[in-house]
Protein backbone atom coordinates (compact mmCIF):
# COMPACT_ATOMS: atom_id res chain seq x y z
CA UNK A 1 2.87 -16.43 11.88
CA UNK A 2 1.65 -13.41 9.96
CA UNK A 3 2.46 -13.19 6.29
CA UNK A 4 1.89 -10.58 3.84
CA UNK A 5 2.92 -11.21 0.31
CA UNK A 6 2.84 -8.34 -2.24
CA UNK A 7 2.52 -8.69 -6.03
CA UNK A 8 1.51 -6.58 -9.02
CA UNK A 9 4.77 -4.57 -9.36
CA UNK A 10 6.23 -3.68 -12.32
CA UNK A 11 7.43 -1.15 -15.02
CA UNK A 12 5.17 1.41 -16.77
CA UNK A 13 5.63 4.61 -18.61
CA UNK A 14 4.35 8.18 -17.12
CA UNK A 15 0.55 8.07 -17.22
CA UNK A 16 0.22 4.14 -16.82
CA UNK A 17 -1.53 2.27 -14.31
CA UNK A 18 -0.63 -0.72 -12.17
CA UNK A 19 -2.59 -2.66 -9.39
CA UNK A 20 -1.11 -3.93 -6.29
CA UNK A 21 -2.26 -6.83 -3.92
CA UNK A 22 -1.13 -8.17 -0.60
CA UNK A 23 -2.68 -11.29 0.45
CA UNK A 24 -2.52 -11.73 4.28
CA UNK A 25 -2.79 -14.43 6.63
CA UNK A 26 -2.22 -15.37 10.34
CA UNK A 27 -4.44 -12.98 11.68
CA UNK A 28 -7.97 -11.43 11.68
CA UNK A 29 -7.48 -9.38 8.81
CA UNK A 30 -11.19 -7.90 8.87
CA UNK A 31 -10.63 -6.13 12.09
CA UNK A 32 -7.67 -4.23 11.59
CA UNK A 33 -6.25 -1.18 9.91
CA UNK A 34 -4.10 -2.09 6.71
CA UNK A 35 -1.77 0.17 4.71
CA UNK A 36 0.56 0.85 2.24
CA UNK A 37 3.92 2.43 2.18
CA UNK A 38 6.53 3.21 -0.10
CA UNK A 39 10.63 3.97 -0.17
CA UNK A 40 12.71 4.79 -2.89
CA UNK A 41 16.65 4.77 -2.99
CA UNK A 42 17.90 7.30 -0.64
CA UNK A 43 14.78 8.68 0.67
CA UNK A 44 12.96 7.94 3.92
CA UNK A 45 9.91 5.78 3.69
CA UNK A 46 6.63 7.31 3.60
CA UNK A 47 3.06 6.16 4.16
CA UNK A 48 0.71 6.05 0.97
CA UNK A 49 -2.56 4.87 1.95
CA UNK A 50 -4.48 3.29 4.75
CA UNK A 51 -7.81 1.87 5.10
CA UNK A 52 -9.68 1.03 8.36
CA UNK A 53 -12.05 -1.73 9.49
CA UNK A 54 -14.70 0.20 8.80
CA UNK A 55 -13.71 0.87 5.22
CA UNK A 56 -12.45 4.69 6.24
CA UNK A 57 -9.49 5.51 3.83
CA UNK A 58 -6.63 8.00 4.28
CA UNK A 59 -4.27 9.29 1.42
CA UNK A 60 -0.51 10.85 1.52
CA UNK A 61 -1.07 14.28 -0.42
CA UNK A 62 1.17 13.15 -3.14
CA UNK A 63 -0.95 10.38 -4.33
CA UNK A 64 -4.57 11.85 -3.41
CA UNK A 65 -7.04 11.26 -6.46
CA UNK A 66 -4.92 9.03 -8.27
CA UNK A 67 -4.45 5.91 -6.07
CA UNK A 68 -7.41 4.10 -4.28
CA UNK A 69 -6.72 1.60 -1.63
CA UNK A 70 -9.34 -1.14 -1.01
CA UNK A 71 -9.73 -4.54 0.69
CA UNK A 72 -11.56 -7.93 0.56
CA UNK A 73 -12.11 -9.02 3.84
CA UNK A 74 -13.56 -12.52 2.62
CA UNK A 75 -10.32 -13.10 0.90
CA UNK A 76 -8.06 -11.44 2.95
CA UNK A 77 -6.40 -9.09 0.24
CA UNK A 78 -5.40 -5.86 0.69
CA UNK A 79 -5.34 -3.59 -3.09
CA UNK A 80 -3.96 -0.59 -3.93
CA UNK A 81 -4.87 0.69 -7.61
CA UNK A 82 -2.47 3.13 -8.86
CA UNK A 83 -3.26 5.40 -12.02
CA UNK A 84 -1.81 8.29 -13.54
CA UNK A 85 1.59 7.40 -12.62
CA UNK A 86 4.58 9.76 -12.33
CA UNK A 87 8.18 8.89 -12.14
CA UNK A 88 8.04 10.33 -8.69
CA UNK A 89 5.93 7.31 -7.89
CA UNK A 90 9.10 4.75 -8.47
CA UNK A 91 9.65 2.77 -5.04
CA UNK A 92 9.71 -0.21 -3.49
CA UNK A 93 6.18 -0.65 -2.35
CA UNK A 94 5.17 -2.43 1.19
CA UNK A 95 2.00 -3.78 2.77
CA UNK A 96 1.83 -3.46 6.20
CA UNK A 97 -0.62 -4.55 8.85
CA UNK A 98 -2.36 -3.75 12.10
CA UNK A 99 -1.63 0.28 11.86
CA UNK A 100 -2.33 2.66 14.87
CA UNK A 101 -3.40 4.84 14.61
CA UNK A 102 -4.87 4.40 11.09
CA UNK A 103 -3.29 7.27 9.23
CA UNK A 104 -0.44 7.81 6.50
CA UNK A 105 1.30 10.25 8.99
CA UNK A 106 1.07 8.53 12.47
CA UNK A 107 0.00 4.87 11.84
CA UNK A 108 2.76 2.31 13.03
CA UNK A 109 2.42 -1.30 11.67
CA UNK A 110 3.07 -4.43 13.47
CA UNK A 111 4.16 -6.43 10.64
CA UNK A 112 5.46 -5.75 7.00
CA UNK A 113 5.47 -7.58 3.53
CA UNK A 114 8.76 -7.98 1.89
CA UNK A 115 7.85 -5.51 -0.83
CA UNK A 116 7.17 -5.05 -4.69
CA UNK A 117 8.96 -2.60 -6.97
CA UNK A 118 7.08 -0.03 -9.14
CA UNK A 119 9.08 1.86 -11.51
CA UNK A 120 7.55 4.51 -13.57
CA UNK A 121 9.76 6.00 -16.76
CA UNK A 122 9.61 9.04 -17.79
């Protein structure tokens, strides 16, 4: 019943910006930790950003200062604003729900979206 649908991916040049969205349904969105993960070909999946039910955020060192995670609890939408994009940010980005604990290093989601591709050219 849980559904997570990402959108907003695309191709941009180094230094550009993108805003990813994840529309959620099938659970009580406002009460759980949400997060973004990414995976590039040949590399392990890594946590990018998380946001707890109280708005507390956590970021990977590689994106800190450039990415901002936020949530709209009325519309049940998770966002990831990405700026100053680098070639190293190229990956398939996944929305994930109900993480425990709510950190990029230890968080384990219950459900995943299908992913949206972000490609940054150098």
